[in-house]
Coordinates of C-alpha atoms and ligand atoms in Angstrom, one line a residue:
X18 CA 108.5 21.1 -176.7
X19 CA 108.2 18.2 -178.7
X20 CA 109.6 19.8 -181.9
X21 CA 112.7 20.8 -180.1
X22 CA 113.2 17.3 -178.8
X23 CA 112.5 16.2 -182.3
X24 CA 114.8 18.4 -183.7
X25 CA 117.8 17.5 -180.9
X26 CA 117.2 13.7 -181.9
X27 CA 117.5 14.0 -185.5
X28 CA 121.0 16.1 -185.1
X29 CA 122.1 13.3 -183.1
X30 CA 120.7 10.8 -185.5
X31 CA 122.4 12.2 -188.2
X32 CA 125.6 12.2 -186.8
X33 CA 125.2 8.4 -186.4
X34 CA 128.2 6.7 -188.6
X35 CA 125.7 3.8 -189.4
X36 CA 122.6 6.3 -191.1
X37 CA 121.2 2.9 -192.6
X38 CA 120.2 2.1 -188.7
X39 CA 118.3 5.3 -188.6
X40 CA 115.4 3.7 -190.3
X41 CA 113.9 1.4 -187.1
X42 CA 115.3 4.5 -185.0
X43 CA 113.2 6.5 -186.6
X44 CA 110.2 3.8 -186.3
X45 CA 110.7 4.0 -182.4
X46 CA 111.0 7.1 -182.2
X47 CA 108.0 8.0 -183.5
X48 CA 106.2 5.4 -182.0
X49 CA 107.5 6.6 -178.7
X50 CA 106.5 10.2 -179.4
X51 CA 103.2 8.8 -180.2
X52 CA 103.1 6.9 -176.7
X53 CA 103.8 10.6 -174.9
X54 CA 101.6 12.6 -176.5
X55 CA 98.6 9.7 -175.8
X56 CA 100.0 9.9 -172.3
X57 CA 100.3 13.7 -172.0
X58 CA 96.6 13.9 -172.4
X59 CA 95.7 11.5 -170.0
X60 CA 98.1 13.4 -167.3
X61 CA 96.1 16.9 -168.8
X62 CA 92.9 14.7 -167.8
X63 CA 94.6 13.3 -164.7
X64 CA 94.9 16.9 -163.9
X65 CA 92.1 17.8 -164.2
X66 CA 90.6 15.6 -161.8
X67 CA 93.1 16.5 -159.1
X68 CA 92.5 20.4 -159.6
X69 CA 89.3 19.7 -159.3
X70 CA 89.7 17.8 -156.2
X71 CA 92.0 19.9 -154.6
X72 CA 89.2 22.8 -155.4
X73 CA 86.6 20.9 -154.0
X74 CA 88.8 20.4 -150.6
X75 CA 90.2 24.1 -150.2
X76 CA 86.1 24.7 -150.5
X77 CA 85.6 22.6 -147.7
X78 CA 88.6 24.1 -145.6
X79 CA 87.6 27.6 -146.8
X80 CA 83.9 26.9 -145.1
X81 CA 85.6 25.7 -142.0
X82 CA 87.9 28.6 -141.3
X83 CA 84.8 31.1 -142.2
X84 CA 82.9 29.0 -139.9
X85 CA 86.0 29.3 -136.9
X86 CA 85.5 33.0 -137.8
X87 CA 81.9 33.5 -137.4
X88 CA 82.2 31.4 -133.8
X89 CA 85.1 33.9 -132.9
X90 CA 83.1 36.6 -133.3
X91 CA 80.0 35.0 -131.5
X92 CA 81.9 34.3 -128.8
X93 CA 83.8 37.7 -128.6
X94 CA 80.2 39.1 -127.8
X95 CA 80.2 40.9 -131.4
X96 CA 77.9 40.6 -134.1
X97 CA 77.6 39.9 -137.8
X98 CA 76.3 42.3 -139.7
X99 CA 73.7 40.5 -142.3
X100 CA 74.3 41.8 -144.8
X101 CA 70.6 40.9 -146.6
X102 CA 67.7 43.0 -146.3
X103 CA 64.3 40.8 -145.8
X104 CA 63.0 42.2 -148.6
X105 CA 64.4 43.5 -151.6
X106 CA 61.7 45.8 -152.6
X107 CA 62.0 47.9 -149.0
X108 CA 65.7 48.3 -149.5
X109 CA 65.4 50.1 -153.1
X110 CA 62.6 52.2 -152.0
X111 CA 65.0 53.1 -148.7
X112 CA 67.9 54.4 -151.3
X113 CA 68.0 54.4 -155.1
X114 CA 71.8 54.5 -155.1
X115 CA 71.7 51.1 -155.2
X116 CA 69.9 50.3 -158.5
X117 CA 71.4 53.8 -160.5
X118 CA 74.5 53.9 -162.3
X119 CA 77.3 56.2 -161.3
X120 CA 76.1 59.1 -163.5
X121 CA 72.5 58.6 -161.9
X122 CA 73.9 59.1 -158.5
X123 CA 76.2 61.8 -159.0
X124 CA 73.4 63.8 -160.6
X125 CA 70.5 62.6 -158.0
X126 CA 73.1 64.3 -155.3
X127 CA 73.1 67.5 -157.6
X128 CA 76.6 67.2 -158.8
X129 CA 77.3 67.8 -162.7
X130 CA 78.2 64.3 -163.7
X131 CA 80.4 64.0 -167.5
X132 CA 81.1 61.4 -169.2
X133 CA 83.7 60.7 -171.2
X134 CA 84.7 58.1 -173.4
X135 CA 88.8 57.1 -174.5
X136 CA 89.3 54.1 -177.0
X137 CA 92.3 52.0 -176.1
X138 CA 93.4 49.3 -177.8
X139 CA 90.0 49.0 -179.3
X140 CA 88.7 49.2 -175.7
X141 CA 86.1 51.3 -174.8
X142 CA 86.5 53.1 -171.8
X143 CA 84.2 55.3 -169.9
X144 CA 85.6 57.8 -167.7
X145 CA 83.3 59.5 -165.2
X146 CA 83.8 63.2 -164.0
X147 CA 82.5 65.4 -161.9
X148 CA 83.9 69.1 -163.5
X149 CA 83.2 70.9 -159.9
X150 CA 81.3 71.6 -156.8
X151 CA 77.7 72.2 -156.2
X152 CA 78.4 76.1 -155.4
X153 CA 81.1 76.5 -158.1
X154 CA 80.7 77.7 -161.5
X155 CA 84.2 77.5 -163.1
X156 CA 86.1 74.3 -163.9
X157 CA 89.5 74.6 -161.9
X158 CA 92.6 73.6 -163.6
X159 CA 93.4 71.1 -160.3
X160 CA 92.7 67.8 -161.4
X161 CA 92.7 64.5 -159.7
X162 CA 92.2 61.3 -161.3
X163 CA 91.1 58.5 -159.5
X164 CA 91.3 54.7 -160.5
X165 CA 89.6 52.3 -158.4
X166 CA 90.7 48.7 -157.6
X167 CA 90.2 45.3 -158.3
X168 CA 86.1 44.0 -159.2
X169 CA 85.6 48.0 -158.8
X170 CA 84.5 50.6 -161.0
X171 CA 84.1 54.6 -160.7
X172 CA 81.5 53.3 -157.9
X173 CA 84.0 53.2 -155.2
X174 CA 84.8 56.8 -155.1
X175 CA 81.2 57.8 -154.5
X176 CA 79.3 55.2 -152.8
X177 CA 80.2 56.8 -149.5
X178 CA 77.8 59.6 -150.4
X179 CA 78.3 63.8 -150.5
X180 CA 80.8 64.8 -147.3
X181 CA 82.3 61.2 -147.1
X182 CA 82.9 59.9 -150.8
X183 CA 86.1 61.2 -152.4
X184 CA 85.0 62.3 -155.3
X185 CA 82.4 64.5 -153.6
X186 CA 85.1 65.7 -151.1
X187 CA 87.8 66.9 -153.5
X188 CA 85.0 68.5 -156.2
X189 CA 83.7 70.1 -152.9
X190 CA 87.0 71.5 -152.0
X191 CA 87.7 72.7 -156.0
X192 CA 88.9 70.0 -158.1
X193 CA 88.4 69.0 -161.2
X194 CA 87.6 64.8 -160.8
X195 CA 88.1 62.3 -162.9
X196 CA 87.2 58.4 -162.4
X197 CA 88.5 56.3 -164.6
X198 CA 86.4 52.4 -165.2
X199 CA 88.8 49.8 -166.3
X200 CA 88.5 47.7 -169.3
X201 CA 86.4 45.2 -169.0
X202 CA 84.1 46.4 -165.7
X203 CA 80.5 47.8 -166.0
X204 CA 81.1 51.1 -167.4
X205 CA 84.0 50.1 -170.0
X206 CA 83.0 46.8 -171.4
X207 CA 82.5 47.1 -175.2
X208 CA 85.4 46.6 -178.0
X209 CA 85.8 48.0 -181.0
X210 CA 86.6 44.9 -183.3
X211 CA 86.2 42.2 -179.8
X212 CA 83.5 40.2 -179.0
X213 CA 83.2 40.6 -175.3
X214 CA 83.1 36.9 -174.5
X215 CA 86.4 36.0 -176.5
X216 CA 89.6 34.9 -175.8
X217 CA 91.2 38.0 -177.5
X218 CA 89.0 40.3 -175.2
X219 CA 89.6 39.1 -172.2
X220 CA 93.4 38.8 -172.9
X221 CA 95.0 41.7 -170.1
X222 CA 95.5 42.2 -166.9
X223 CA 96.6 45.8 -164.9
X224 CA 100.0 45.5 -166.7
X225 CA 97.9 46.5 -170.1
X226 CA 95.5 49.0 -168.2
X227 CA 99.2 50.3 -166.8
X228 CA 100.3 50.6 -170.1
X229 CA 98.1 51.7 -172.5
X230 CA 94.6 52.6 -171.1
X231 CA 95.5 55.6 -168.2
X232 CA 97.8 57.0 -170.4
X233 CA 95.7 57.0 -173.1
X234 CA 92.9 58.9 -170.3
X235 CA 95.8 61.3 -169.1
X236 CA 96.3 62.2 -172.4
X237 CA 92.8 62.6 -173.6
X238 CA 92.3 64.8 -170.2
X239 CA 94.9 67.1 -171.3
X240 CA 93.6 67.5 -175.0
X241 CA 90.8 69.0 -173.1
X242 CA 92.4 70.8 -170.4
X243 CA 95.7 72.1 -172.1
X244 CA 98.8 69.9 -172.2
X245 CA 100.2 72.2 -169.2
X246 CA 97.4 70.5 -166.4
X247 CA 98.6 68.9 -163.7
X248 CA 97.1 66.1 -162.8
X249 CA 97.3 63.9 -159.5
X250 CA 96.6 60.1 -159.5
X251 CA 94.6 58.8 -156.4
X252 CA 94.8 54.6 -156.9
X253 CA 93.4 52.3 -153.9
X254 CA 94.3 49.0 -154.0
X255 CA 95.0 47.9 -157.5
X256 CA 95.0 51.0 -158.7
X257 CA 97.9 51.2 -156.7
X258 CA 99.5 48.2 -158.7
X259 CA 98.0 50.3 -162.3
X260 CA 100.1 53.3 -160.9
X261 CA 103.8 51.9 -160.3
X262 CA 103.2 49.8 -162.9
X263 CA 102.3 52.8 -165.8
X264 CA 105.4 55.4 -164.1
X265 CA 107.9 52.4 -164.5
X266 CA 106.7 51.2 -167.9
X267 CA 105.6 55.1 -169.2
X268 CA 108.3 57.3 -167.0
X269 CA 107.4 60.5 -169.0
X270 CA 104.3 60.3 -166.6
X271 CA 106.5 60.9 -164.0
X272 CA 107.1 64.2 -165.2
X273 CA 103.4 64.7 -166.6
X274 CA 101.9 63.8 -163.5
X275 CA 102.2 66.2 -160.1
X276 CA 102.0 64.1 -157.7
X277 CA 100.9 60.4 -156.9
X278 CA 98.4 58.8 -153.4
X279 CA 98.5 55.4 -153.3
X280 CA 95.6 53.8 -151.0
X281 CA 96.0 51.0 -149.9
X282 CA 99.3 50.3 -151.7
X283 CA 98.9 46.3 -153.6
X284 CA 102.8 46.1 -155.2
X285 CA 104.5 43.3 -153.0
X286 CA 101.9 40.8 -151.9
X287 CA 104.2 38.1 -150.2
X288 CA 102.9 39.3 -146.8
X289 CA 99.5 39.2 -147.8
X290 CA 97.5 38.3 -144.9
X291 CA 93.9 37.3 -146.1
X292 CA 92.3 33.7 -146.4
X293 CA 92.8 35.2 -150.3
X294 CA 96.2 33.9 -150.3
X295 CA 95.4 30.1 -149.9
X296 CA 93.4 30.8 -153.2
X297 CA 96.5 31.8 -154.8
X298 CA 97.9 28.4 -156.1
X299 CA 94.6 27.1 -156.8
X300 CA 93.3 30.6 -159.1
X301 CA 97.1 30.0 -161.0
X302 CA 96.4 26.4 -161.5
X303 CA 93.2 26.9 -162.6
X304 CA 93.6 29.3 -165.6
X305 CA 94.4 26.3 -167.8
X306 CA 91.3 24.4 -167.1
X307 CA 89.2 27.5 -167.5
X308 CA 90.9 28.7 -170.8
X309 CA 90.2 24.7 -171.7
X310 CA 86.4 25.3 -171.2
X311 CA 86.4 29.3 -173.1
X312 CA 86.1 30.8 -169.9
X313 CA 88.2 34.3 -169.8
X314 CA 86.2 36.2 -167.6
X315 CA 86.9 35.8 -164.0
X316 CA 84.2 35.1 -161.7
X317 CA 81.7 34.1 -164.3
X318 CA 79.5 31.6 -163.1
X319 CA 80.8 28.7 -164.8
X320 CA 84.3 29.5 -163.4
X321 CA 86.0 27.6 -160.9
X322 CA 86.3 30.2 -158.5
X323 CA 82.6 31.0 -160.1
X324 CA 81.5 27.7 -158.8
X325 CA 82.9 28.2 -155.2
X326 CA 80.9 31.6 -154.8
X327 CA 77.9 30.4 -156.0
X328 CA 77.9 27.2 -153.6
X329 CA 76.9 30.2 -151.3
X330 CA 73.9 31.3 -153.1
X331 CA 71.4 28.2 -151.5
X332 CA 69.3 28.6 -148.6
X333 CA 71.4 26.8 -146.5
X334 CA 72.7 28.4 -143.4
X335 CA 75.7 29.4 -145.2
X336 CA 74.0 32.3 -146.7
X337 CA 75.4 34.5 -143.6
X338 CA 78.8 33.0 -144.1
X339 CA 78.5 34.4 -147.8
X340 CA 76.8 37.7 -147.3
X341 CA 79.8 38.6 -145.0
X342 CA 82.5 37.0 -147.4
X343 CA 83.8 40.4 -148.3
X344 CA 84.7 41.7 -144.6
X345 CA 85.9 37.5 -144.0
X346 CA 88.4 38.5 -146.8
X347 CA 89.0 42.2 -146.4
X348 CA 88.9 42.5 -142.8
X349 CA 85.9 43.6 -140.9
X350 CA 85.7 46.6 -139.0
X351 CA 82.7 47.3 -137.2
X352 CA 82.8 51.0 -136.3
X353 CA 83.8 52.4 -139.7
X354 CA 80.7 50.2 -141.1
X355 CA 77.6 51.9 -141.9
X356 CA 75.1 49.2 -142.3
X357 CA 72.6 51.2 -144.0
X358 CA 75.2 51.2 -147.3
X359 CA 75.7 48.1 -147.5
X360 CA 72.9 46.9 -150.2
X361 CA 74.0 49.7 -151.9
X362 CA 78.3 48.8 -151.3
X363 CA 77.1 45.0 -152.7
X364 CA 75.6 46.2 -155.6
X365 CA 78.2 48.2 -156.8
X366 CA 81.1 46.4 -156.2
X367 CA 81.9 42.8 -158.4
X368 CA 82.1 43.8 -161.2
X369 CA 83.9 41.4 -163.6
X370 CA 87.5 41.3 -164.6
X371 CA 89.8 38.7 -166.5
X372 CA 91.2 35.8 -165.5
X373 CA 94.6 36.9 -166.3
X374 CA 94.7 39.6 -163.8
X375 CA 93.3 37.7 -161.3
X376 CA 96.5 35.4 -161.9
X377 CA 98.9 38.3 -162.4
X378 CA 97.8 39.0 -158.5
X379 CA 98.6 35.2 -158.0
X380 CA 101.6 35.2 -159.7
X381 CA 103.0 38.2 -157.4
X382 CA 101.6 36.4 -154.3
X383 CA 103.6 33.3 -154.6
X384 CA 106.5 35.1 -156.0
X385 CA 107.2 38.3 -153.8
X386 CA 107.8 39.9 -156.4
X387 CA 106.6 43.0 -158.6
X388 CA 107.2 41.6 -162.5
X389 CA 105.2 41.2 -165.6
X390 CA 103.3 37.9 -166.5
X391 CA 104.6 34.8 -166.4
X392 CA 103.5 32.8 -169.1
X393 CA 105.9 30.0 -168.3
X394 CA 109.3 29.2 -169.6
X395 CA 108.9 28.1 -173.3
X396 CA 106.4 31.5 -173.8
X397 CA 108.5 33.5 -171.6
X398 CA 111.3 33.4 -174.4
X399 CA 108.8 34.2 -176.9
X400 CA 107.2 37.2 -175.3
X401 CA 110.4 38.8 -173.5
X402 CA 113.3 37.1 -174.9
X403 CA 114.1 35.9 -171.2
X404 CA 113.2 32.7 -169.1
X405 CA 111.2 34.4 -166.7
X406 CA 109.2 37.9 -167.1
X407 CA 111.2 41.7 -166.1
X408 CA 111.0 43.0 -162.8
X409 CA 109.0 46.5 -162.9
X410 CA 112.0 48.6 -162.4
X411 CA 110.9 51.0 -159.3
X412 CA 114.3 52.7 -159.8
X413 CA 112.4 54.7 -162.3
X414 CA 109.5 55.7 -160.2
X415 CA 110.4 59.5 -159.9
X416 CA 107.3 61.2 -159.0
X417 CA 106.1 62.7 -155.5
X418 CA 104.4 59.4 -153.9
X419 CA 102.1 58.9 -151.1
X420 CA 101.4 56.0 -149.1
X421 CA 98.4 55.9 -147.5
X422 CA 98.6 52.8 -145.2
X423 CA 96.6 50.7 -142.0
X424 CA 97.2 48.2 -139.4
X425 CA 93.9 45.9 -140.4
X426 CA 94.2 45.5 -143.6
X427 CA 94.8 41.8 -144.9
X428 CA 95.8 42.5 -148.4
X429 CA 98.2 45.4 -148.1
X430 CA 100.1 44.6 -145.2
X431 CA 102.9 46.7 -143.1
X432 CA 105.8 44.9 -144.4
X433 CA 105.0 44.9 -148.1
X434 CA 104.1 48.3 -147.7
X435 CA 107.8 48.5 -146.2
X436 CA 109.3 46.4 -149.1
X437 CA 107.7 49.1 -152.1
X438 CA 108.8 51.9 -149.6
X439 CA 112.4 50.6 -149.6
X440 CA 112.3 49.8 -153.1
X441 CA 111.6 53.7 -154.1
X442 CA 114.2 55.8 -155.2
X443 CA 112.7 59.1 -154.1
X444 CA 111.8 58.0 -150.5
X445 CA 107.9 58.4 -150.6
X446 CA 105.5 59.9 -147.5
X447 CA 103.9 58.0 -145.4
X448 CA 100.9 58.0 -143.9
X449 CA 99.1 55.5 -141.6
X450 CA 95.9 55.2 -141.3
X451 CA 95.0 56.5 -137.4
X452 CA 92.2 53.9 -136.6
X453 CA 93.7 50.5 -135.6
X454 CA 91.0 48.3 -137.5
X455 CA 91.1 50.6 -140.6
X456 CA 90.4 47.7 -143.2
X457 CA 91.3 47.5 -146.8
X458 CA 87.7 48.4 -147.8
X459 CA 87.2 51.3 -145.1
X460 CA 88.8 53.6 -147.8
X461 CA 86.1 53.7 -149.5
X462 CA 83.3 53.7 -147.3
X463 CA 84.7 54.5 -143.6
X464 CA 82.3 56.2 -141.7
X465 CA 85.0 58.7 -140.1
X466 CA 86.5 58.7 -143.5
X467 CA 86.7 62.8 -143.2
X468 CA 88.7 62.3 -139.9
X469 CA 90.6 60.0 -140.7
X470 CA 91.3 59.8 -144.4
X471 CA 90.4 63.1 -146.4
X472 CA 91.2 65.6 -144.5
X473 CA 95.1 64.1 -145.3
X474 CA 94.6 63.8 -148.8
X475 CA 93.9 67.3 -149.1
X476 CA 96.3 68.8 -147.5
X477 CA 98.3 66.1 -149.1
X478 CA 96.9 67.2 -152.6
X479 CA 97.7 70.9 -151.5
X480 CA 100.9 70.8 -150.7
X481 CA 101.6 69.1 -154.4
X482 CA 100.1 71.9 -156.1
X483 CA 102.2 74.8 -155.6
X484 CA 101.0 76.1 -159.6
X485 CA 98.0 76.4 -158.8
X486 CA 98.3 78.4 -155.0
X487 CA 97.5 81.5 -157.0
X488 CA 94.1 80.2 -158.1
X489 CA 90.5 82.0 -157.3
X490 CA 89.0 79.6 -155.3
X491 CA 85.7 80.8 -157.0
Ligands
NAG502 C1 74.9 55.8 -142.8 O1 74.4 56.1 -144.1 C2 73.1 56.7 -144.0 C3 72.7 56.9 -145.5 O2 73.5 57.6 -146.2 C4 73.2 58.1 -143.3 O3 71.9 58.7 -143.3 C5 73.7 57.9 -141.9 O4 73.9 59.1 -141.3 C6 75.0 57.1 -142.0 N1 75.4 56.7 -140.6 C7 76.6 57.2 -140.0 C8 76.8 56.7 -138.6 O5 77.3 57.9 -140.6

């Protein structure tokens, strides 16, 4: 910025008629750009402070309404679930699920667990799949893909356990399922040529994973399978954002793919209805002080939002408040809830991902709308030759969607569902959710989740798979 200036003044100077009096100009001028640069980095200091007071006050006002919550519920006659076992050691000998990896608990449950490994971009990524049922002996040419959601990995699809999870269901019922793990979580976290703690790493958010990495998966699926599979995509959540994103960027898949469920549907935020959305400005803000301090992983401990979290790990009497954080921001519903899972739901889920997509999400929150990054003005130019980032063109979004919606869930709510549903050219289904306090987290573990979620997807997934109705179904 201060070139350009620079440059503007000295086409100005230079068009002085007395250029002999360009000489103490000059001397100002410089001694004036001096003056703002020494004052720019007192205002970057300056801001600093003030971020960090503002974060230390949205803490405080974040305990309070948490607090408001838990005495709402108290008073309702309801109870909190704590969420902490008193002792560790019980709780693993209770259920190994929750110290063995995906593969580990696929196999324990005596599924055939693969997997399989794409390099994107230098990323490495790990795909779990589980080729068929139990009973079955062939690999069917259905396949499903499923990419999970934000601080998620494979995990989410199966923590539910055989006759509830997802992936269990549709192997049960013939598919062949694949679970995709982001880069950057758990299961994909080496590079090729990146160190994992570097800038360079760290440097994506779903927009990347939309436009490289599940292509790169569908494709390497049908290497193996034969370039005529059909695959459907399950997303929830933000693998709901990974999907429109990749069929508006990559519209071919509109025509590779056979049909697409979206759980949970995380396009237009604007209506966003969790205490997540006061965090918005703050996790935006924040990126520069992080990047400042080599920070690129979100939720590390030394990150701002890091720091908030882990004012919950004390012995103070906030430890309930911070076991039940999840449902505070979710939503919380108490009948789809099996308390038993939950050790094994907490040590699945949190898994890392980069700062940038946490302030992509941000960035669509305060906005309202569904566009690429915005770096700011001056980079925007750079990076798209426009002021601010493109729209992701919907107009393009061809494929057979389904939208797989409920009533309580604070993150995807009923009018930006309404607003992605308008914004489709091929006017998607619908489908809501028939439990009032469904949550945005029930997806994946609902107790009634056969009831009131799978049965739909299948017959869903069915009716999209008219090639394949002449299948042995072994
Ligand atoms: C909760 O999960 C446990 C462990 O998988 C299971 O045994 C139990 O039946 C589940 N409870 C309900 C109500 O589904």
């Amino acid at each position: 910025m201060h070139i350009a200036l620079l440059l503007v003044t000295l086409s100005a100077a230079s068009a002085a008629p007395n250029s002999w009096s360009l000489v103490p100009s000059f001397n100002s001028f410089f001694k004036e750009q001096g003056d703002n640069v020494v004052s720019w980095y007192n205002d970057a200091a300056n801001m600093k402070d003030s971020v960090e007071n503002y974060v230390e006050e949205q803490q405080r006002m974040f305990k309070d309404k948490f607090n408001d919550y838990v005495d709402d519920i108290q008073e309702n006659g309801r109870h909190l679930v704590d969420s902490t076992y008193s002792s560790r050691e019980s709780s693993l000998l209770d259920n190994p699920d929750i110290i063995l990896s995906v593969p580990g608990i696929i196999t324990r449950n005596g599924y055939i667990c693969e997997t399989h490994t794409v390099i994107s971009q230098g990323y490495v990524l790990n795909m779990h799949r589980i080729p068929r049922s139990r009973s079955h002996s062939d690999v069917s040419p259905k396949t499903v893909l499923l990419q999970h959601g934000l601080f998620a990995s494979s995990a989410d699809w199966i923590m539910n356990g055989p006759g509830k999870g997802l992936a269990y269901v549709l192997a049960d019922a013939g598919y062949d399922v694949w679970m995709t793990n982001i880069r950057g979580n758990r299961y994909s976290k080496d590079h090729v040529w990146y160190k994992t703690n570097s800038q360079e790493y760290w440097d994506f958010s779903w927009h990347e994973v939309a436009l490289y990495d599940v292509p790169a998966v569908i494709d390497y699926i049908m290497e193996i399978k034969g370039t005529d599979t059909k695959i459907s995509y399950i997303g929830h959540s933000m693998g709901t954002t990974i999907l429109f994103a990749m069929l508006t960027l990559r519209p071919e898949y509109n025509n590779i793919l056979t049909a697409g469920f979206a759980l949970a549907p995380v396009v237009y935020l604007s209506d966003m209805k969790s205490p997540l959305k006061s965090m918005a400005p703050i996790a935006s803000n924040l990126a520069y002080i992080d990047s400042l301090q080599g920070t690129y992983e979100f939720i590390p401990k030394n990150s701002a939002l890091g720091q908030i979290s882990s004012t919950c790990s004390g012995e103070n009497m906030d430890s309930l408040i911070c076991k039940n954080i999840v449902f505070y921001l979710c939503g919380f519903n108490e009948r789809q809830f099996n308390k038993t899972l939950l050790p094994v739901f907490l040590s699945h889920l949190g898994t890392g991902t980069s700062w940038k997509t946490a302030v992509h999400f941000s960035q669509e929150i305060l906005s309202g709308k569904f566009a690429q990054f915005d770096y700011g003005y001056w980079k925007n130019w750079r990076v798209y030759g426009t002021q601010s980032p493109p729209d992701y063109d919907l107009s393009k979004v061809t494929l057979p969607i389904k939208l797989f919606w409920s009533k309580n869930d604070l993150l995807s709510s009923e009018k930006d569902v309404q607003a992605l549903y308008d914004k489709l050219p091929v006017k998607p289904d619908m489908f809501l959710v028939p439990d009032e306090k469904f949550n945005h987290l029930d997806y994946l573990w609902a107790i009634d989740a056969p009831r009131l979620l799978n049965n739909e997807i299948l017959s869903s997934l069915e009716a999209h798979m008219p090639d394949y109705s002449f299948t042995v179904r072994f």
